[in-house]
XYZ file of C-alpha atoms in Angstrom:
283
model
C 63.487 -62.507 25.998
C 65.993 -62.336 29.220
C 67.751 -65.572 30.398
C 69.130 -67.567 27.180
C 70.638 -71.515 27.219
C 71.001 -71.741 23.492
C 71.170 -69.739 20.458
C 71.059 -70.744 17.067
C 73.298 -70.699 14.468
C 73.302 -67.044 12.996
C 72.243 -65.549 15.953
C 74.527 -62.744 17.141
C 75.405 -64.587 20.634
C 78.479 -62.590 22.891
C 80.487 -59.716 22.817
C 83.571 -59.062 24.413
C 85.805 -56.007 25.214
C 89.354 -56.076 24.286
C 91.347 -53.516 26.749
C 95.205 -53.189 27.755
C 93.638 -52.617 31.480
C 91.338 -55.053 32.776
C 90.868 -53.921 35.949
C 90.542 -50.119 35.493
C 87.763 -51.925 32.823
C 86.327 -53.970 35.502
C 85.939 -51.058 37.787
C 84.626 -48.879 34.994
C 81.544 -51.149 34.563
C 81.133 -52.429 37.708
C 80.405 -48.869 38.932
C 78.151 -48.021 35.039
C 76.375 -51.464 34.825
C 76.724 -53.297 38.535
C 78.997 -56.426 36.361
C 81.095 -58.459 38.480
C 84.114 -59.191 36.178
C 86.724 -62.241 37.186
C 88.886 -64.834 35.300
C 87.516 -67.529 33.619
C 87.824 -70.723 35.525
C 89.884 -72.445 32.916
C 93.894 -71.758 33.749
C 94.236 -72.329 30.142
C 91.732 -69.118 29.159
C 94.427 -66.935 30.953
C 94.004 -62.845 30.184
C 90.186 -63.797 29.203
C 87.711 -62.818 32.236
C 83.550 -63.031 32.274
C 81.493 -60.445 33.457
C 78.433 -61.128 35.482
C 75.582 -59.566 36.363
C 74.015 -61.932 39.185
C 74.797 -65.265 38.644
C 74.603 -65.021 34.308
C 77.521 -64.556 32.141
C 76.677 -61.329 29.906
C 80.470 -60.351 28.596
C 83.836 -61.047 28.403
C 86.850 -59.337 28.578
C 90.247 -59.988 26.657
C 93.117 -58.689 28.175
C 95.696 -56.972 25.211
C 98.762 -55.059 24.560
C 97.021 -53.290 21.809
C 96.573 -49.711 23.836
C 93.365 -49.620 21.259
C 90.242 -50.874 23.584
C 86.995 -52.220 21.770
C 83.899 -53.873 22.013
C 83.500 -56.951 19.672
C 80.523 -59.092 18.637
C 80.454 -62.632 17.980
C 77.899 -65.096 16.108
C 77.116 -68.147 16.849
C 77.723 -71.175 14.069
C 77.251 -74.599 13.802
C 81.597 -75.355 12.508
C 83.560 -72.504 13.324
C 85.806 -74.109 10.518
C 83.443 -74.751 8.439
C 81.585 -71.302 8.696
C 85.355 -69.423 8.434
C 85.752 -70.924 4.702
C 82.560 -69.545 3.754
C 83.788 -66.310 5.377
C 86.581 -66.537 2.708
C 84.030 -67.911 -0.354
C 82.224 -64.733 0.413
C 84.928 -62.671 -0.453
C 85.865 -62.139 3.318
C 88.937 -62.464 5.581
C 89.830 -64.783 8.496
C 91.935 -63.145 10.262
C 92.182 -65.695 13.326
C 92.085 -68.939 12.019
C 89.876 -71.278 14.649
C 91.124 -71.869 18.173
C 89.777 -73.017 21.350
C 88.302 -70.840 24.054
C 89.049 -73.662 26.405
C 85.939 -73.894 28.521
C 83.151 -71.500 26.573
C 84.075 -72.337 22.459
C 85.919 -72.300 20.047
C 86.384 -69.137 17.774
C 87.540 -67.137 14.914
C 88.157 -63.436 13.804
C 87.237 -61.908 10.908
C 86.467 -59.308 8.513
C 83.825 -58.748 6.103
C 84.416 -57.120 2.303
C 84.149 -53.862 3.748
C 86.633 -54.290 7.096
C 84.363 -54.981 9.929
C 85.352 -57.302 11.977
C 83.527 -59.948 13.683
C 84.037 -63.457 15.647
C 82.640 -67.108 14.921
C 81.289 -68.691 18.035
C 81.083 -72.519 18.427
C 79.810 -73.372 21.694
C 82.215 -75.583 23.928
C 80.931 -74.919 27.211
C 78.860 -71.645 26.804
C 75.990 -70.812 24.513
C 76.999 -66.992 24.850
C 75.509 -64.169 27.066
C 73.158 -65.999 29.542
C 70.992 -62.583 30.012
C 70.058 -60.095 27.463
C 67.534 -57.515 26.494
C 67.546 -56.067 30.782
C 68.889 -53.216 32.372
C 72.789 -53.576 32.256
C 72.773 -56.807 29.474
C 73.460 -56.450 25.656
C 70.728 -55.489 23.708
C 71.952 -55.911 19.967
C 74.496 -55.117 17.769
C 74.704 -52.985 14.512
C 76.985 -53.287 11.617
C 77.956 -49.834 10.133
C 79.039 -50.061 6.573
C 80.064 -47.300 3.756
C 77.688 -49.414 1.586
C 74.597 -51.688 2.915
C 73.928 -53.657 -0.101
C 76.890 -55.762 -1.156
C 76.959 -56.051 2.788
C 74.040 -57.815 3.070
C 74.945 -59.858 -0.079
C 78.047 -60.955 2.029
C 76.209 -61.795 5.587
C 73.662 -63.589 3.783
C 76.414 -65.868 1.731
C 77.553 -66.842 5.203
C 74.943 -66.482 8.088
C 71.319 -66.286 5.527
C 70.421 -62.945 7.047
C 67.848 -60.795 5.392
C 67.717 -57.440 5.656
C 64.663 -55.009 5.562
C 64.645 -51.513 4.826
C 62.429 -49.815 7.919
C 61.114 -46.150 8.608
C 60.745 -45.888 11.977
C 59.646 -42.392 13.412
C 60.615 -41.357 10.349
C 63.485 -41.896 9.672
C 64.930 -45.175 7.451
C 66.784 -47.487 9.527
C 67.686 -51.601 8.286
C 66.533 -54.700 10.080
C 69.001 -57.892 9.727
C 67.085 -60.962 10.332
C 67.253 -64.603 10.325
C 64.061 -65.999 8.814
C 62.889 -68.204 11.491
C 64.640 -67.399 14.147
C 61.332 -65.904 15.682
C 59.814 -69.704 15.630
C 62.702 -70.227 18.023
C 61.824 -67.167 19.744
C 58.368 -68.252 20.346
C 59.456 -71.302 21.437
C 61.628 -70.438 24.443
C 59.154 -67.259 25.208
C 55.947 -68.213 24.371
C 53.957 -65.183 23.648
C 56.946 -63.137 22.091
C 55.661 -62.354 18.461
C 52.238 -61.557 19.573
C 53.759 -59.195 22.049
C 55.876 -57.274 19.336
C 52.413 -57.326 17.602
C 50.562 -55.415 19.798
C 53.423 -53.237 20.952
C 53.731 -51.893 17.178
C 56.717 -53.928 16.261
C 57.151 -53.938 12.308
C 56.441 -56.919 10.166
C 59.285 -59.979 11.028
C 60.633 -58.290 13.439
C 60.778 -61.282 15.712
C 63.230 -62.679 13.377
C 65.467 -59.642 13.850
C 69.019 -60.124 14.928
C 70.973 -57.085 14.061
C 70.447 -53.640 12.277
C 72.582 -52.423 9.854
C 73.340 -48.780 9.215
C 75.321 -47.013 6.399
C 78.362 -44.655 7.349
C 77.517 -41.401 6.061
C 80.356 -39.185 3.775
C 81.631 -37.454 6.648
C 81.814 -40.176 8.768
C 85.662 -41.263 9.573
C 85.065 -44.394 11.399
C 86.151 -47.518 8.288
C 82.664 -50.207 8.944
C 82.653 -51.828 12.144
C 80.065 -53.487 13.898
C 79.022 -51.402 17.538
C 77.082 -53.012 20.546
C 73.982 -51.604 22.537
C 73.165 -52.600 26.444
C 69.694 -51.615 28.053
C 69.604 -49.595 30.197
C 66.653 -48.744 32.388
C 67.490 -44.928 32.475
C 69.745 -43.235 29.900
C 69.834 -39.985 31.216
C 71.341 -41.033 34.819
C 73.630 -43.895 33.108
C 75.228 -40.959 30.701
C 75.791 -38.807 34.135
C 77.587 -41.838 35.667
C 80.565 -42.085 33.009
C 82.303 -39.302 33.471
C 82.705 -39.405 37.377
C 83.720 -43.303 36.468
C 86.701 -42.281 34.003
C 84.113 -42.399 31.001
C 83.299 -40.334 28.238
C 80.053 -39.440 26.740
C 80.254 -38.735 23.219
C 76.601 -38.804 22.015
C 74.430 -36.989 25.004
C 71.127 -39.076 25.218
C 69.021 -38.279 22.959
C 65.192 -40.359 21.448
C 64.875 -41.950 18.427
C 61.968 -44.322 17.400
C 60.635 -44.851 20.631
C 64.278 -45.411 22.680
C 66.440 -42.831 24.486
C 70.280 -43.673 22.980
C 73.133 -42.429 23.956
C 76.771 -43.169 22.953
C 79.726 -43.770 26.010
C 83.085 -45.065 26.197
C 85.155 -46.478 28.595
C 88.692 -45.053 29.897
C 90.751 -46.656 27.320
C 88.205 -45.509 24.418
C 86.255 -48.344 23.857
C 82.572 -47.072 22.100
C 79.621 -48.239 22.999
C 75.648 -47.424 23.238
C 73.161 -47.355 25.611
C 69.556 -47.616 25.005
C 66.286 -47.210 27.265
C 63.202 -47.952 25.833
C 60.616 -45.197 26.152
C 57.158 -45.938 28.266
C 58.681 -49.327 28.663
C 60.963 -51.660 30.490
C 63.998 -52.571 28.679
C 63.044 -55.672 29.613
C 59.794 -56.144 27.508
């Protein structure tokens, strides 16, 4: 899956990056990831800018006075209203009620039982990220939580995620999926679930969506959800963030199949990189 027009409801669909400095940002991953980053056309989106890579939208940025920078992930819904009171049923938080994204969608913040945060996207002029799963596009995102369980109670209240408990090379890992999302899938990609087939893939997985992982004890970190982009070589992409004002703060290192590696940007915002061993990142 690569260029994307739609996504359904429940689908993780954009992330953004919230920094004080947009342009020491936009230089940062123009020079990591080759993104082209400029304001959205809309003069009422001011302080919000896209970044491309070619000619698709794959991020945004939000300009802040918060001197914290961060990465943030967004799914896609149906009502952004509608979907923030059943953030609240759930025993969440809004803490942005709805507004417009004049242009893209409208959107909320909030947090889940255990404090990540996360945004509601309603589509008002963009679907979300119009290239993903490449070299220099998102790949996923991954909610980390002190306690999995009554975290997947909560996402499946709101979104009807499923989660599955995985061992992958070993070591025990948990798939969030949205049961049929991988009909979609195979609609717009014909060929997609019998690919993950042969390539190994474990059962559903072309429903998956997410991955969930539990904070360990001496973890400080509260939960937050993190974002991955593909990259096609981990190794050389960890080299380039230091010379670009970066940090690397998990050397690249292979786990179930992938070489990962964990950056940030100058201002601190965390992030992972992932290249898929034996394989393009775009397969």
């Amino acid at each position: 899956m690569r260029s994307r027009e739609m996504y359904p409801a429940g689908v993780p669909c954009w992330v953004d990056l919230t920094t004080p400095d947009p342009l020491a940002a936009a230089a940062f991953y123009r020079g990591l990831f080759g993104w082209e980053i400029t304001p959205a056309e809309s003069a009422e989106t001011a302080g919000y800018s896209l970044a491309r890579l070619g000619d698709a939208e794959v991020a945004g940025v939000q300009a802040v006075a918060d001197p914290t920078s961060r990465w943030r992930t967004y799914v896609a819904v149906a009502d952004v209203a509608e979907t923030a009171n059943d953030v609240t049923d759930a025993g969440g938080t809004v803490i942005t009620e709805p507004m417009p994204l004049p242009g893209l969608a409208r959107v909320a913040f909030c947090r889940d039982p255990q404090g990540a945060a996360f945004g509601l996207w309603q589509p008002a002029g963009m679907p979300g990220a119009g290239e993903v799963n490449k070299p220099a596009t998102w790949n996923w995102s991954e909610l980390n939580v002190p306690d999995p369980e009554p975290a997947a109670r909560f996402y499946e209240a709101v979104f009807g995620w499923q989660c599955d408990t995985l061992d992958l090379g070993g070591e025990q890992t948990i798939m969030v999926r949205l049961p049929g999302y991988g009909a979609f899938l195979e609609i717009i990609d014909p060929g997609i679930r019998q690919r993950h087939e042969t390539g190994g893939a474990p059962p559903n997985f072309t429903d998956a969506i997410a991955w969930l992982q539990p904070l360990g004890a001496g973890d400080d970190d509260a939960a937050y959800w993190s974002v991955t982009f593909a990259v096609a070589d981990a190794v050389a992409t960890a080299d380039q963030a230091k010379p670009l004002g970066g940090q690397v703060r998990v050397p690249p290192f292979t786990a179930g199949g992938t070489v990962v590696a964990v950056l940030a940007d100058p201002h601190g915002a965390s992030f992972t990189i992932s290249q898929y061993a034996g394989a393009t990142a775009e397969e």
